[in-house]
Coordinates of C-alpha atoms in Angstrom, one line a residue:
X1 CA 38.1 -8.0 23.9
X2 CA 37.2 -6.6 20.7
X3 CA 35.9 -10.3 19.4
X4 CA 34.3 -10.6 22.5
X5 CA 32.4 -7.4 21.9
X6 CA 31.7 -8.1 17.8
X7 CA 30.1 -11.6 19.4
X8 CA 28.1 -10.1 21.9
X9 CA 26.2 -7.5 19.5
X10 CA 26.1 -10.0 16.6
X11 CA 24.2 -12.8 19.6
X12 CA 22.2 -10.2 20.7
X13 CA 20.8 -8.8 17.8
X14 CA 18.0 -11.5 16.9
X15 CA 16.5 -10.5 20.4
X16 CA 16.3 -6.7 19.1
X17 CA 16.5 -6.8 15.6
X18 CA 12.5 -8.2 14.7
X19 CA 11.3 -5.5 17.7
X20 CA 13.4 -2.2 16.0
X21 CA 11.9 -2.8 12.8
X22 CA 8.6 -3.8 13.4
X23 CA 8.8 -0.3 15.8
X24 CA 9.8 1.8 12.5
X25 CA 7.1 0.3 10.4
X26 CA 4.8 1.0 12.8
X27 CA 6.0 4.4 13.1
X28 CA 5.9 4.9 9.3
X29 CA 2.6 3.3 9.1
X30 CA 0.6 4.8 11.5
X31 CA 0.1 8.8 10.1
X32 CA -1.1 6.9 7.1
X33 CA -3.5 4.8 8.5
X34 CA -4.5 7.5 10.8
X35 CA -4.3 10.4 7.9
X36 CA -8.1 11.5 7.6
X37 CA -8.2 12.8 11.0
X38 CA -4.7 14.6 10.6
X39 CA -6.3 16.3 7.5
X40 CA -9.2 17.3 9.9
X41 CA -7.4 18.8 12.4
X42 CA -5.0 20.7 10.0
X43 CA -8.0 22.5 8.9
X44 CA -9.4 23.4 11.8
X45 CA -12.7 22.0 11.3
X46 CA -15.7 21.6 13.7
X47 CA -16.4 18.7 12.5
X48 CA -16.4 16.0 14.5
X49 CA -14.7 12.9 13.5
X50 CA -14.6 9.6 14.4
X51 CA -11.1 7.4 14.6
X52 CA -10.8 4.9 12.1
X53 CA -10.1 1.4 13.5
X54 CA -7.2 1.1 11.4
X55 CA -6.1 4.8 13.7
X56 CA -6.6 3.3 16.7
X57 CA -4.4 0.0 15.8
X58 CA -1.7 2.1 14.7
X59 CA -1.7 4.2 17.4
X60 CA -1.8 0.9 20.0
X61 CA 0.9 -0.5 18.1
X62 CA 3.4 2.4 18.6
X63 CA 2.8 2.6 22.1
X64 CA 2.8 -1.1 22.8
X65 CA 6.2 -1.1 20.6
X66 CA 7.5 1.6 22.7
X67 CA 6.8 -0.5 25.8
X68 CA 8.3 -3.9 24.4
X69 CA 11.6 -1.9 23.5
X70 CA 12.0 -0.8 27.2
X71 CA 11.5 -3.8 28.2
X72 CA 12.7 -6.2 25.9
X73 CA 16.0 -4.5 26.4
X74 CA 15.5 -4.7 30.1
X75 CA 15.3 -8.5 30.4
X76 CA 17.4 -9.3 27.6
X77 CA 20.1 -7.5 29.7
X78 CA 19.5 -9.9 32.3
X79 CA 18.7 -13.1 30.6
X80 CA 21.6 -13.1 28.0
X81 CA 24.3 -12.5 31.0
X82 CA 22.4 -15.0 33.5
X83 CA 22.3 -17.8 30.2
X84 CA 25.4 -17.1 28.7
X85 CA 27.6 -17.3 31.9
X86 CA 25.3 -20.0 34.1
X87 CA 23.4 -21.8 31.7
X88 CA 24.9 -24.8 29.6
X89 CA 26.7 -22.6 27.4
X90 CA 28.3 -20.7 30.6
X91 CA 30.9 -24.1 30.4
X92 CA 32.1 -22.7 26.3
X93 CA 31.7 -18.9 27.9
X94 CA 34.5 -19.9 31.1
X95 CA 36.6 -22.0 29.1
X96 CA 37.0 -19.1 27.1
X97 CA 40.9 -18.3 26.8
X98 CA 39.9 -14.8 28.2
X99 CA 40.2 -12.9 31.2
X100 CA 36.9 -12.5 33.9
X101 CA 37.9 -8.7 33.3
X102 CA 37.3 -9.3 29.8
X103 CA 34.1 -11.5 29.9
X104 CA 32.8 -8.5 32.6
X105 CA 33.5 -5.6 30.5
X106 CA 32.9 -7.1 27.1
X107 CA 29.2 -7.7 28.2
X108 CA 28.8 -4.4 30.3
X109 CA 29.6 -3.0 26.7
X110 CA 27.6 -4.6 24.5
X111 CA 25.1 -4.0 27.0
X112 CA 25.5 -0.2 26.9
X113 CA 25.8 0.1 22.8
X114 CA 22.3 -1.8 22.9
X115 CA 20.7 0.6 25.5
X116 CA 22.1 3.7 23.8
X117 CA 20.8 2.1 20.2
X118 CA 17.3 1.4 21.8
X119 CA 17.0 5.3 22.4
X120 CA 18.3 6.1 18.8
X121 CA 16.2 3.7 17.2
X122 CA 13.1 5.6 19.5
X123 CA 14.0 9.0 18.7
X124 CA 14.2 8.1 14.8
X125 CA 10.8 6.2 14.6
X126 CA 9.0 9.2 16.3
X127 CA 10.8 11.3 14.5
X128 CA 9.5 9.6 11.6
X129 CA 6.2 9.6 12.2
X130 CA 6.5 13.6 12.7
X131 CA 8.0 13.8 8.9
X132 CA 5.5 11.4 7.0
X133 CA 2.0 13.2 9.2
X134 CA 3.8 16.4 8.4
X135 CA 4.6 14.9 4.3
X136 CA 1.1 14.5 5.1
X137 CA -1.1 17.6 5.5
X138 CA 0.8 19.6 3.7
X139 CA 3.1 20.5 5.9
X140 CA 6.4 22.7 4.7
X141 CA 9.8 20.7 6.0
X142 CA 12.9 23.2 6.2
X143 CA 15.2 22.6 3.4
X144 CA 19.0 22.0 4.1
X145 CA 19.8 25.2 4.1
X146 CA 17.5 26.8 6.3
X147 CA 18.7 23.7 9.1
X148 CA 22.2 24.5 8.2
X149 CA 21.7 28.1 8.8
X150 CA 20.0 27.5 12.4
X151 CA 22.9 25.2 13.4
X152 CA 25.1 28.7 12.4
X153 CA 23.3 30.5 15.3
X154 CA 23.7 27.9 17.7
X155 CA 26.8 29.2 20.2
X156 CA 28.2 26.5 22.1
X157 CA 31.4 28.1 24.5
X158 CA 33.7 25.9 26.6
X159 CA 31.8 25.5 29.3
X160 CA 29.2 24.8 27.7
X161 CA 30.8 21.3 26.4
X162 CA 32.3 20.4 29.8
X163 CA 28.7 20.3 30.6
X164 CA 28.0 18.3 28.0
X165 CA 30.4 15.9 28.3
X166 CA 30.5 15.9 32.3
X167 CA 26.4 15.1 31.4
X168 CA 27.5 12.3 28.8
X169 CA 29.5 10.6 31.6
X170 CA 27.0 10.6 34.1
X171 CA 24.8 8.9 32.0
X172 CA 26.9 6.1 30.4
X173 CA 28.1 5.8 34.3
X174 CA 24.7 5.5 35.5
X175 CA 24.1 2.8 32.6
X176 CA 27.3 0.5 33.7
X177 CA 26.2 0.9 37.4
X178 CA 22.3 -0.4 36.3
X179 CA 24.3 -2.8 34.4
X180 CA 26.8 -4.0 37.1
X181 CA 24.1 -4.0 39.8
X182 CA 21.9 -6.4 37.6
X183 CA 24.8 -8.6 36.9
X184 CA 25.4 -9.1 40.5
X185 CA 22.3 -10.1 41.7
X186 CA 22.1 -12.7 39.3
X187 CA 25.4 -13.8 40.0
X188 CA 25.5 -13.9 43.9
X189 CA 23.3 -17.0 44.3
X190 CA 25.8 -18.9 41.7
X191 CA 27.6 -20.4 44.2
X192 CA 27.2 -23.9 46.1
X193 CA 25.7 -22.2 48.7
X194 CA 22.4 -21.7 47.0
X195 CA 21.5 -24.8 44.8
X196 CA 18.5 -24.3 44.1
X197 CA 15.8 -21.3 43.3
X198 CA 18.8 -19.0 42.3
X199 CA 16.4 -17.4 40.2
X200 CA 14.1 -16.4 43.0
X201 CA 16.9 -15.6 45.1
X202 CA 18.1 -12.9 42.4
X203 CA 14.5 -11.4 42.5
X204 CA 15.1 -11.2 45.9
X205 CA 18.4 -10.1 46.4
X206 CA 17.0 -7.2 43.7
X207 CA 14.7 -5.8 45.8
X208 CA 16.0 -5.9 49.2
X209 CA 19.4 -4.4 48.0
X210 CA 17.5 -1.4 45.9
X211 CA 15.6 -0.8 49.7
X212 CA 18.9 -1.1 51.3
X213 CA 20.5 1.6 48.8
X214 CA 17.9 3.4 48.8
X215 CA 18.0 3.8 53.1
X216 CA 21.5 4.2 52.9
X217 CA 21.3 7.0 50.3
X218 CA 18.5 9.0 51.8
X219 CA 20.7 9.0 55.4
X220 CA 23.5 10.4 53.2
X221 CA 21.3 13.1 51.5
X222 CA 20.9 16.1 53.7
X223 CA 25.0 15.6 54.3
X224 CA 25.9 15.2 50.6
X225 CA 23.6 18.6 50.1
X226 CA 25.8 20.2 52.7
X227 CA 28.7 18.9 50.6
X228 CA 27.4 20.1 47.5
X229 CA 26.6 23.3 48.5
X230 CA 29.9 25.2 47.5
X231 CA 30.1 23.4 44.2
X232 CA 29.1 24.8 40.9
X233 CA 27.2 23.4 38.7
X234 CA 30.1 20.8 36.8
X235 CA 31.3 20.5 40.2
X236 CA 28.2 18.6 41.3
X237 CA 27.7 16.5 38.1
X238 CA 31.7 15.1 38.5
X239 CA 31.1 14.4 42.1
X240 CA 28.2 12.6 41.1
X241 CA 30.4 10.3 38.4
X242 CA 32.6 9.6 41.2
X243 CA 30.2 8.2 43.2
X244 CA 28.5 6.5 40.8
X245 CA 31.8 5.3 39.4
X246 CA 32.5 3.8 43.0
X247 CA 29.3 2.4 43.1
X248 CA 29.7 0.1 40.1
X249 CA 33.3 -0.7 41.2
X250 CA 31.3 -1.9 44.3
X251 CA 29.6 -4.2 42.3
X252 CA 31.9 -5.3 39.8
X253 CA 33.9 -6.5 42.6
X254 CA 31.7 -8.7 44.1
X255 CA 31.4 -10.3 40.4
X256 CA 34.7 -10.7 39.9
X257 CA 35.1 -12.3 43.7
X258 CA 31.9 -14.4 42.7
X259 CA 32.9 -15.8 39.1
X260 CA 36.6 -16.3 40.3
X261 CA 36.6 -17.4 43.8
X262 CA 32.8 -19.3 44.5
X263 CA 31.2 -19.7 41.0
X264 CA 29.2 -23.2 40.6
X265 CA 27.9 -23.6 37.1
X266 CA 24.7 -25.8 36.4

């Protein structure tokens, strides 16, 4: 399981590896190229004053490299599990000596690690570009002390961290179930019942499942309200895990029935 893992971040880190870096650098880069006009503003001058084209590129490039990371990580999701498992080298990927449980889960993690490391790598190149416009105009950074002494006033009490970690689980649970759900789209047309346009019939399959969740959720709504109603606020948050949890055991069964059971490889 563990090798498994180790050979799905390794394989999938020339799709995301060029895109993080060149995100950073263009992070770092852009207060610099845009620096006279962050000088201007800092003081507060009615002057007016033009963007430099080199500004405007670096501004463009962030949010374009903002967009490709979203998406990138989107589609890679979806094109490493359809050409890994379907594709030519689907026959080395089954022939595996591995469990479907372990091929299933290995990827679902990998895929999770990659989504969490997408938002770490966005947080630190803004937060980047804060520090070196900041470096900038002059601006004065806290020292380590004064950060360590407003961590020291922070009170965090128990509930507090159920919170926390109740809020942790909904997320990572809400990323297996976008996960799973992707996964089985792509694999219910791998089957001898659909030899041809699988690709189109995932599309498909995509979009008239999300409406049919999405009808089947809103006729459930006003009653899960009801339900909710005598819960606090934890209370809600682990009744939300639960159904998310049985959602992506919904779909992680109809993978498992698919790859072990109807599965046709091209």
């Amino acid at each position: 399981m563990l090798k498994l893992l180790k050979y799905e971040l390794i394989h999938e880190w020339r799709s995301y590896g060029i895109i993080y870096l060149i995100f950073i650098a263009a992070c770092v880069l852009s207060p610099i190229l845009f620096k006279d006009q962050l000088l201007v503003s800092q003081a507060s001058m009615g002057v007016e004053s033009n963007m430099s084209v080199f500004g405007i590129i670096a501004i463009l490039a962030v949010t374009i490299m903002t967009m490709a990371i979203v998406i990138s990580t989107a589609i890679n999701i979806a094109l490493n599990y359809r050409n890994s498992m379907f594709k030519r080298p689907g026959y080395l990927t089954l022939t595996l000596p591995v469990t479907t449980h372990q091929l299933i889960l290995s990827k679902v993690l990998a895929d999770i690690l990659w989504i969490i490391i997408a938002g770490f790598v966005l947080m630190l190149g803004y937060t980047l570009m804060v520090l070196v416009a900041g470096i900038l105009v002059g601006m004065d950074l806290p020292s380590w002390s004064e950060w360590m002494r407003l961590f020291a006033t922070i009170h965090i009490d128990l509930s507090d961290l159920v919170t926390l970690f109740l809020s942790l689980a909904l997320v990572l649970s809400g990323m297996a179930e976008m996960i799973l759900y992707v996964y089985m789209v792509i694999t219910l047309p791998q089957t001898r019942f659909t030899p041809r346009h699988k690709t189109a019939i995932s599309v498909t399959l995509f979009f008239v499942i999300s409406i049919a969740m999405g009808l089947i959720r809103d006729s459930f709504s006003s009653p899960m309200r009801q339900l909710m109603r005598g819960f606090s606020g934890n209370g809600v948050i682990a009744l939300e895990i639960v159904f998310t949890l049985l959602t992506c055991a919904l779909f992680y069964g109809v993978i498992y029935f698919v790859l072990e059971k109807k599965l046709e490889v091209e």
